[in-house]
JSON list of C-alpha atoms in Angstrom, two decimals:
[
{"chain": "A", "resi": 438, "resn": "UNK", "atom": "CA", "xyz": [147.02, 73.85, 8.37]},
{"chain": "A", "resi": 439, "resn": "UNK", "atom": "CA", "xyz": [143.52, 74.75, 7.17]},
{"chain": "A", "resi": 440, "resn": "UNK", "atom": "CA", "xyz": [141.71, 73.16, 10.11]},
{"chain": "A", "resi": 441, "resn": "UNK", "atom": "CA", "xyz": [141.12, 75.19, 13.25]},
{"chain": "A", "resi": 442, "resn": "UNK", "atom": "CA", "xyz": [142.78, 73.79, 16.32]},
{"chain": "A", "resi": 443, "resn": "UNK", "atom": "CA", "xyz": [140.74, 71.44, 18.44]},
{"chain": "A", "resi": 444, "resn": "UNK", "atom": "CA", "xyz": [139.57, 72.87, 21.77]},
{"chain": "A", "resi": 445, "resn": "UNK", "atom": "CA", "xyz": [141.51, 71.72, 24.78]},
{"chain": "A", "resi": 446, "resn": "UNK", "atom": "CA", "xyz": [139.54, 69.74, 27.27]},
{"chain": "A", "resi": 447, "resn": "UNK", "atom": "CA", "xyz": [138.50, 71.82, 30.29]},
{"chain": "A", "resi": 448, "resn": "UNK", "atom": "CA", "xyz": [139.76, 75.18, 29.00]},
{"chain": "A", "resi": 449, "resn": "UNK", "atom": "CA", "xyz": [136.34, 76.89, 28.73]},
{"chain": "A", "resi": 450, "resn": "UNK", "atom": "CA", "xyz": [134.95, 75.38, 31.90]},
{"chain": "A", "resi": 451, "resn": "UNK", "atom": "CA", "xyz": [137.99, 76.35, 33.94]},
{"chain": "A", "resi": 452, "resn": "UNK", "atom": "CA", "xyz": [137.61, 79.98, 32.81]},
{"chain": "A", "resi": 453, "resn": "UNK", "atom": "CA", "xyz": [133.96, 79.96, 33.89]},
{"chain": "A", "resi": 454, "resn": "UNK", "atom": "CA", "xyz": [134.84, 78.23, 37.15]},
{"chain": "A", "resi": 455, "resn": "UNK", "atom": "CA", "xyz": [137.37, 80.94, 37.98]},
{"chain": "A", "resi": 456, "resn": "UNK", "atom": "CA", "xyz": [135.09, 83.90, 37.20]},
{"chain": "A", "resi": 457, "resn": "UNK", "atom": "CA", "xyz": [131.78, 82.65, 38.64]},
{"chain": "A", "resi": 458, "resn": "UNK", "atom": "CA", "xyz": [132.66, 83.24, 42.33]},
{"chain": "A", "resi": 459, "resn": "UNK", "atom": "CA", "xyz": [133.93, 86.75, 41.56]},
{"chain": "A", "resi": 460, "resn": "UNK", "atom": "CA", "xyz": [130.74, 87.65, 39.68]},
{"chain": "A", "resi": 461, "resn": "UNK", "atom": "CA", "xyz": [128.56, 86.16, 42.45]},
{"chain": "A", "resi": 462, "resn": "UNK", "atom": "CA", "xyz": [130.44, 88.15, 45.12]},
{"chain": "A", "resi": 463, "resn": "UNK", "atom": "CA", "xyz": [130.08, 91.41, 43.20]},
{"chain": "A", "resi": 464, "resn": "UNK", "atom": "CA", "xyz": [126.36, 90.83, 42.68]},
{"chain": "A", "resi": 465, "resn": "UNK", "atom": "CA", "xyz": [125.81, 89.96, 46.36]},
{"chain": "A", "resi": 466, "resn": "UNK", "atom": "CA", "xyz": [127.57, 93.16, 47.47]},
{"chain": "A", "resi": 467, "resn": "UNK", "atom": "CA", "xyz": [125.56, 95.26, 45.03]},
{"chain": "A", "resi": 468, "resn": "UNK", "atom": "CA", "xyz": [122.29, 93.80, 46.35]},
{"chain": "A", "resi": 469, "resn": "UNK", "atom": "CA", "xyz": [123.40, 94.46, 49.94]},
{"chain": "A", "resi": 470, "resn": "UNK", "atom": "CA", "xyz": [124.23, 98.11, 49.14]},
{"chain": "A", "resi": 471, "resn": "UNK", "atom": "CA", "xyz": [120.87, 98.66, 47.40]},
{"chain": "A", "resi": 472, "resn": "UNK", "atom": "CA", "xyz": [118.97, 97.14, 50.33]},
{"chain": "A", "resi": 473, "resn": "UNK", "atom": "CA", "xyz": [120.90, 99.23, 52.85]},
{"chain": "A", "resi": 474, "resn": "UNK", "atom": "CA", "xyz": [120.15, 102.43, 50.93]},
{"chain": "A", "resi": 475, "resn": "UNK", "atom": "CA", "xyz": [116.45, 101.61, 50.68]},
{"chain": "A", "resi": 476, "resn": "UNK", "atom": "CA", "xyz": [116.21, 100.88, 54.41]},
{"chain": "A", "resi": 477, "resn": "UNK", "atom": "CA", "xyz": [118.01, 104.12, 55.25]},
{"chain": "A", "resi": 478, "resn": "UNK", "atom": "CA", "xyz": [115.69, 106.12, 52.98]},
{"chain": "A", "resi": 479, "resn": "UNK", "atom": "CA", "xyz": [112.60, 104.52, 54.50]},
{"chain": "A", "resi": 480, "resn": "UNK", "atom": "CA", "xyz": [113.20, 106.12, 57.92]},
{"chain": "A", "resi": 481, "resn": "UNK", "atom": "CA", "xyz": [112.38, 104.74, 61.33]},
{"chain": "A", "resi": 482, "resn": "UNK", "atom": "CA", "xyz": [109.96, 101.84, 61.56]},
{"chain": "A", "resi": 483, "resn": "UNK", "atom": "CA", "xyz": [108.05, 103.54, 64.37]},
{"chain": "A", "resi": 484, "resn": "UNK", "atom": "CA", "xyz": [107.02, 106.43, 62.11]},
{"chain": "A", "resi": 485, "resn": "UNK", "atom": "CA", "xyz": [104.84, 104.13, 60.03]},
{"chain": "A", "resi": 486, "resn": "UNK", "atom": "CA", "xyz": [103.40, 102.30, 63.01]},
{"chain": "A", "resi": 487, "resn": "UNK", "atom": "CA", "xyz": [99.91, 101.03, 62.28]},
{"chain": "A", "resi": 488, "resn": "UNK", "atom": "CA", "xyz": [97.18, 102.40, 64.53]},
{"chain": "A", "resi": 489, "resn": "UNK", "atom": "CA", "xyz": [99.09, 105.52, 65.50]},
{"chain": "A", "resi": 490, "resn": "UNK", "atom": "CA", "xyz": [97.43, 108.85, 64.82]},
{"chain": "A", "resi": 491, "resn": "UNK", "atom": "CA", "xyz": [99.16, 111.41, 62.59]},
{"chain": "A", "resi": 492, "resn": "UNK", "atom": "CA", "xyz": [100.07, 113.52, 65.64]},
{"chain": "A", "resi": 493, "resn": "UNK", "atom": "CA", "xyz": [101.57, 110.50, 67.40]},
{"chain": "A", "resi": 494, "resn": "UNK", "atom": "CA", "xyz": [103.67, 109.66, 64.35]},
{"chain": "A", "resi": 495, "resn": "UNK", "atom": "CA", "xyz": [104.78, 113.30, 64.04]},
{"chain": "A", "resi": 496, "resn": "UNK", "atom": "CA", "xyz": [105.56, 113.45, 67.75]},
{"chain": "A", "resi": 497, "resn": "UNK", "atom": "CA", "xyz": [107.69, 110.32, 67.51]},
{"chain": "A", "resi": 498, "resn": "UNK", "atom": "CA", "xyz": [109.61, 111.73, 64.56]},
{"chain": "A", "resi": 499, "resn": "UNK", "atom": "CA", "xyz": [110.06, 115.16, 66.17]},
{"chain": "A", "resi": 500, "resn": "UNK", "atom": "CA", "xyz": [111.35, 113.60, 69.39]},
{"chain": "A", "resi": 501, "resn": "UNK", "atom": "CA", "xyz": [113.83, 111.58, 67.33]},
{"chain": "A", "resi": 502, "resn": "UNK", "atom": "CA", "xyz": [114.99, 114.76, 65.59]},
{"chain": "A", "resi": 503, "resn": "UNK", "atom": "CA", "xyz": [115.29, 116.59, 68.93]},
{"chain": "A", "resi": 504, "resn": "UNK", "atom": "CA", "xyz": [117.44, 113.75, 70.28]},
{"chain": "A", "resi": 505, "resn": "UNK", "atom": "CA", "xyz": [119.85, 114.15, 67.35]},
{"chain": "A", "resi": 506, "resn": "UNK", "atom": "CA", "xyz": [120.75, 117.67, 68.62]},
{"chain": "A", "resi": 507, "resn": "UNK", "atom": "CA", "xyz": [121.69, 118.82, 65.13]},
{"chain": "A", "resi": 508, "resn": "UNK", "atom": "CA", "xyz": [121.73, 122.61, 65.80]},
{"chain": "A", "resi": 509, "resn": "UNK", "atom": "CA", "xyz": [124.47, 122.12, 68.42]},
{"chain": "A", "resi": 510, "resn": "UNK", "atom": "CA", "xyz": [126.52, 120.29, 65.82]},
{"chain": "A", "resi": 511, "resn": "UNK", "atom": "CA", "xyz": [126.17, 123.14, 63.33]},
{"chain": "A", "resi": 512, "resn": "UNK", "atom": "CA", "xyz": [123.74, 121.16, 61.15]},
{"chain": "A", "resi": 513, "resn": "UNK", "atom": "CA", "xyz": [120.81, 123.58, 61.36]},
{"chain": "A", "resi": 514, "resn": "UNK", "atom": "CA", "xyz": [119.78, 123.06, 57.75]},
{"chain": "A", "resi": 515, "resn": "UNK", "atom": "CA", "xyz": [119.44, 119.30, 58.22]},
{"chain": "A", "resi": 516, "resn": "UNK", "atom": "CA", "xyz": [117.52, 119.89, 61.46]},
{"chain": "A", "resi": 517, "resn": "UNK", "atom": "CA", "xyz": [114.97, 122.12, 59.77]},
{"chain": "A", "resi": 518, "resn": "UNK", "atom": "CA", "xyz": [114.64, 119.77, 56.79]},
{"chain": "A", "resi": 519, "resn": "UNK", "atom": "CA", "xyz": [113.70, 116.90, 59.12]},
{"chain": "A", "resi": 520, "resn": "UNK", "atom": "CA", "xyz": [111.32, 119.02, 61.18]},
{"chain": "A", "resi": 521, "resn": "UNK", "atom": "CA", "xyz": [109.70, 120.42, 58.05]},
{"chain": "A", "resi": 522, "resn": "UNK", "atom": "CA", "xyz": [109.23, 116.93, 56.58]},
{"chain": "A", "resi": 523, "resn": "UNK", "atom": "CA", "xyz": [107.61, 115.68, 59.79]},
{"chain": "A", "resi": 524, "resn": "UNK", "atom": "CA", "xyz": [105.23, 118.65, 60.02]},
{"chain": "A", "resi": 525, "resn": "UNK", "atom": "CA", "xyz": [104.28, 118.48, 56.35]},
{"chain": "A", "resi": 526, "resn": "UNK", "atom": "CA", "xyz": [103.55, 114.75, 56.66]},
{"chain": "A", "resi": 527, "resn": "UNK", "atom": "CA", "xyz": [101.43, 115.47, 59.74]},
{"chain": "A", "resi": 528, "resn": "UNK", "atom": "CA", "xyz": [99.45, 118.18, 57.94]},
{"chain": "A", "resi": 529, "resn": "UNK", "atom": "CA", "xyz": [98.89, 115.96, 54.91]},
{"chain": "A", "resi": 530, "resn": "UNK", "atom": "CA", "xyz": [97.80, 112.94, 56.99]},
{"chain": "A", "resi": 531, "resn": "UNK", "atom": "CA", "xyz": [95.67, 114.80, 59.51]},
{"chain": "A", "resi": 532, "resn": "UNK", "atom": "CA", "xyz": [93.99, 117.47, 57.42]},
{"chain": "A", "resi": 533, "resn": "UNK", "atom": "CA", "xyz": [94.11, 115.85, 53.96]},
{"chain": "A", "resi": 534, "resn": "UNK", "atom": "CA", "xyz": [95.89, 118.73, 52.25]},
{"chain": "A", "resi": 535, "resn": "UNK", "atom": "CA", "xyz": [98.81, 118.64, 49.83]},
{"chain": "A", "resi": 536, "resn": "UNK", "atom": "CA", "xyz": [101.42, 119.93, 52.22]},
{"chain": "A", "resi": 537, "resn": "UNK", "atom": "CA", "xyz": [104.47, 118.93, 50.20]},
{"chain": "A", "resi": 538, "resn": "UNK", "atom": "CA", "xyz": [103.60, 121.17, 47.25]},
{"chain": "A", "resi": 539, "resn": "UNK", "atom": "CA", "xyz": [102.93, 124.35, 49.24]},
{"chain": "A", "resi": 540, "resn": "UNK", "atom": "CA", "xyz": [105.00, 127.19, 50.60]},
{"chain": "A", "resi": 541, "resn": "UNK", "atom": "CA", "xyz": [104.68, 127.96, 54.29]},
{"chain": "A", "resi": 542, "resn": "UNK", "atom": "CA", "xyz": [102.27, 130.81, 53.59]},
{"chain": "A", "resi": 543, "resn": "UNK", "atom": "CA", "xyz": [100.07, 128.69, 51.28]},
{"chain": "A", "resi": 544, "resn": "UNK", "atom": "CA", "xyz": [100.08, 125.89, 53.81]},
{"chain": "A", "resi": 545, "resn": "UNK", "atom": "CA", "xyz": [98.93, 128.22, 56.60]},
{"chain": "A", "resi": 546, "resn": "UNK", "atom": "CA", "xyz": [96.08, 129.43, 54.41]},
{"chain": "A", "resi": 547, "resn": "UNK", "atom": "CA", "xyz": [95.06, 125.83, 53.60]},
{"chain": "A", "resi": 548, "resn": "UNK", "atom": "CA", "xyz": [95.26, 124.85, 57.27]},
{"chain": "A", "resi": 549, "resn": "UNK", "atom": "CA", "xyz": [92.99, 127.72, 58.28]},
{"chain": "A", "resi": 550, "resn": "UNK", "atom": "CA", "xyz": [90.53, 126.71, 55.56]},
{"chain": "A", "resi": 551, "resn": "UNK", "atom": "CA", "xyz": [90.62, 123.15, 56.88]},
{"chain": "A", "resi": 552, "resn": "UNK", "atom": "CA", "xyz": [89.50, 124.41, 60.30]},
{"chain": "A", "resi": 553, "resn": "UNK", "atom": "CA", "xyz": [92.78, 124.12, 62.20]},
{"chain": "A", "resi": 554, "resn": "UNK", "atom": "CA", "xyz": [93.10, 126.33, 65.28]},
{"chain": "A", "resi": 555, "resn": "UNK", "atom": "CA", "xyz": [94.66, 129.63, 64.33]},
{"chain": "A", "resi": 556, "resn": "UNK", "atom": "CA", "xyz": [97.39, 129.27, 66.97]},
{"chain": "A", "resi": 557, "resn": "UNK", "atom": "CA", "xyz": [98.44, 125.82, 65.72]},
{"chain": "A", "resi": 558, "resn": "UNK", "atom": "CA", "xyz": [98.40, 126.98, 62.08]},
{"chain": "A", "resi": 559, "resn": "UNK", "atom": "CA", "xyz": [100.52, 129.99, 63.03]},
{"chain": "A", "resi": 560, "resn": "UNK", "atom": "CA", "xyz": [103.07, 127.82, 64.84]},
{"chain": "A", "resi": 561, "resn": "UNK", "atom": "CA", "xyz": [103.36, 125.44, 61.90]},
{"chain": "A", "resi": 562, "resn": "UNK", "atom": "CA", "xyz": [103.72, 128.44, 59.59]},
{"chain": "A", "resi": 563, "resn": "UNK", "atom": "CA", "xyz": [106.53, 129.95, 61.67]},
{"chain": "A", "resi": 564, "resn": "UNK", "atom": "CA", "xyz": [108.49, 126.70, 61.79]},
{"chain": "A", "resi": 565, "resn": "UNK", "atom": "CA", "xyz": [108.06, 126.08, 58.07]},
{"chain": "A", "resi": 566, "resn": "UNK", "atom": "CA", "xyz": [108.98, 129.70, 57.29]},
{"chain": "A", "resi": 567, "resn": "UNK", "atom": "CA", "xyz": [112.20, 129.29, 59.31]},
{"chain": "A", "resi": 568, "resn": "UNK", "atom": "CA", "xyz": [112.90, 126.05, 57.44]},
{"chain": "A", "resi": 569, "resn": "UNK", "atom": "CA", "xyz": [112.43, 127.81, 54.10]},
{"chain": "A", "resi": 570, "resn": "UNK", "atom": "CA", "xyz": [114.67, 130.68, 55.20]},
{"chain": "A", "resi": 571, "resn": "UNK", "atom": "CA", "xyz": [117.42, 128.30, 56.25]},
{"chain": "A", "resi": 572, "resn": "UNK", "atom": "CA", "xyz": [117.12, 126.19, 53.13]},
{"chain": "A", "resi": 573, "resn": "UNK", "atom": "CA", "xyz": [116.63, 128.75, 50.39]},
{"chain": "A", "resi": 574, "resn": "UNK", "atom": "CA", "xyz": [117.95, 132.04, 51.76]},
{"chain": "A", "resi": 575, "resn": "UNK", "atom": "CA", "xyz": [120.90, 130.59, 53.73]},
{"chain": "A", "resi": 576, "resn": "UNK", "atom": "CA", "xyz": [119.46, 132.37, 56.77]},
{"chain": "A", "resi": 577, "resn": "UNK", "atom": "CA", "xyz": [121.28, 131.75, 60.05]},
{"chain": "A", "resi": 578, "resn": "UNK", "atom": "CA", "xyz": [119.05, 130.51, 62.86]},
{"chain": "A", "resi": 579, "resn": "UNK", "atom": "CA", "xyz": [120.69, 130.43, 66.25]},
{"chain": "A", "resi": 580, "resn": "UNK", "atom": "CA", "xyz": [120.68, 127.33, 68.39]},
{"chain": "A", "resi": 581, "resn": "UNK", "atom": "CA", "xyz": [118.54, 128.94, 71.11]},
{"chain": "A", "resi": 582, "resn": "UNK", "atom": "CA", "xyz": [115.82, 129.79, 68.57]},
{"chain": "A", "resi": 583, "resn": "UNK", "atom": "CA", "xyz": [115.92, 126.25, 67.17]},
{"chain": "A", "resi": 584, "resn": "UNK", "atom": "CA", "xyz": [115.50, 124.87, 70.73]},
{"chain": "A", "resi": 585, "resn": "UNK", "atom": "CA", "xyz": [112.61, 127.21, 71.53]},
{"chain": "A", "resi": 586, "resn": "UNK", "atom": "CA", "xyz": [110.87, 126.38, 68.28]},
{"chain": "A", "resi": 587, "resn": "UNK", "atom": "CA", "xyz": [111.37, 122.67, 68.81]},
{"chain": "A", "resi": 588, "resn": "UNK", "atom": "CA", "xyz": [109.98, 122.87, 72.35]},
{"chain": "A", "resi": 589, "resn": "UNK", "atom": "CA", "xyz": [106.89, 124.72, 71.11]},
{"chain": "A", "resi": 590, "resn": "UNK", "atom": "CA", "xyz": [106.32, 122.25, 68.27]},
{"chain": "A", "resi": 591, "resn": "UNK", "atom": "CA", "xyz": [106.68, 119.25, 70.58]},
{"chain": "A", "resi": 592, "resn": "UNK", "atom": "CA", "xyz": [104.18, 120.78, 73.01]},
{"chain": "A", "resi": 593, "resn": "UNK", "atom": "CA", "xyz": [101.73, 121.45, 70.18]},
{"chain": "A", "resi": 594, "resn": "UNK", "atom": "CA", "xyz": [102.09, 117.88, 68.87]},
{"chain": "A", "resi": 595, "resn": "UNK", "atom": "CA", "xyz": [101.48, 116.46, 72.36]},
{"chain": "A", "resi": 596, "resn": "UNK", "atom": "CA", "xyz": [98.27, 118.48, 72.58]},
{"chain": "A", "resi": 597, "resn": "UNK", "atom": "CA", "xyz": [97.27, 117.40, 69.08]},
{"chain": "A", "resi": 598, "resn": "UNK", "atom": "CA", "xyz": [97.92, 113.75, 69.97]},
{"chain": "A", "resi": 599, "resn": "UNK", "atom": "CA", "xyz": [95.67, 114.02, 73.03]},
{"chain": "A", "resi": 600, "resn": "UNK", "atom": "CA", "xyz": [92.99, 115.71, 70.93]},
{"chain": "A", "resi": 601, "resn": "UNK", "atom": "CA", "xyz": [93.16, 112.98, 68.29]},
{"chain": "A", "resi": 602, "resn": "UNK", "atom": "CA", "xyz": [92.94, 110.25, 70.93]},
{"chain": "A", "resi": 603, "resn": "UNK", "atom": "CA", "xyz": [89.90, 111.96, 72.44]},
{"chain": "A", "resi": 604, "resn": "UNK", "atom": "CA", "xyz": [88.27, 112.25, 69.02]},
{"chain": "A", "resi": 605, "resn": "UNK", "atom": "CA", "xyz": [88.92, 108.55, 68.37]},
{"chain": "A", "resi": 606, "resn": "UNK", "atom": "CA", "xyz": [87.49, 107.61, 71.74]},
{"chain": "A", "resi": 607, "resn": "UNK", "atom": "CA", "xyz": [84.37, 109.66, 71.03]},
{"chain": "A", "resi": 608, "resn": "UNK", "atom": "CA", "xyz": [84.11, 108.06, 67.61]},
{"chain": "A", "resi": 609, "resn": "UNK", "atom": "CA", "xyz": [83.56, 111.40, 65.94]},
{"chain": "A", "resi": 610, "resn": "UNK", "atom": "CA", "xyz": [86.51, 111.96, 63.63]},
{"chain": "A", "resi": 611, "resn": "UNK", "atom": "CA", "xyz": [88.42, 109.21, 61.87]},
{"chain": "A", "resi": 612, "resn": "UNK", "atom": "CA", "xyz": [92.12, 109.78, 61.59]}
]
């Protein structure tokens, strides 16, 4: 009665054998979910395309956002968040300024100091100001205004892309 019972043959290994596939399945699903979330957060592969100028990358992203037609779906806030992110990335890449840590007004001032055309700086300012109003002040921006703004921004980015390509061809400015 004082001796512990002898282990049964196969009892511990059968417990492990039953739980191992369940643990492996749970781990595989967790890895798949983490990878899917990282890929979704990364954004489109075209946006980081090597050799593309900042304006070309911004144009690609803005065209993708325009194709989503978010204002028509009542998702104006999401629309302006995506547009704002694309324009801030463009400003940071093209003009080497910290665009993510600036308000729209500060960014316009920094763009003008960096030598950006006044008209382009004003357009970027207006779009970013609308984005701030929608995000922080819960301002309502009508669909027609969102379309007009998007059309103007796309036109400006097309011009900026042509300008950057010309500068690269001339060998003057490195982008």
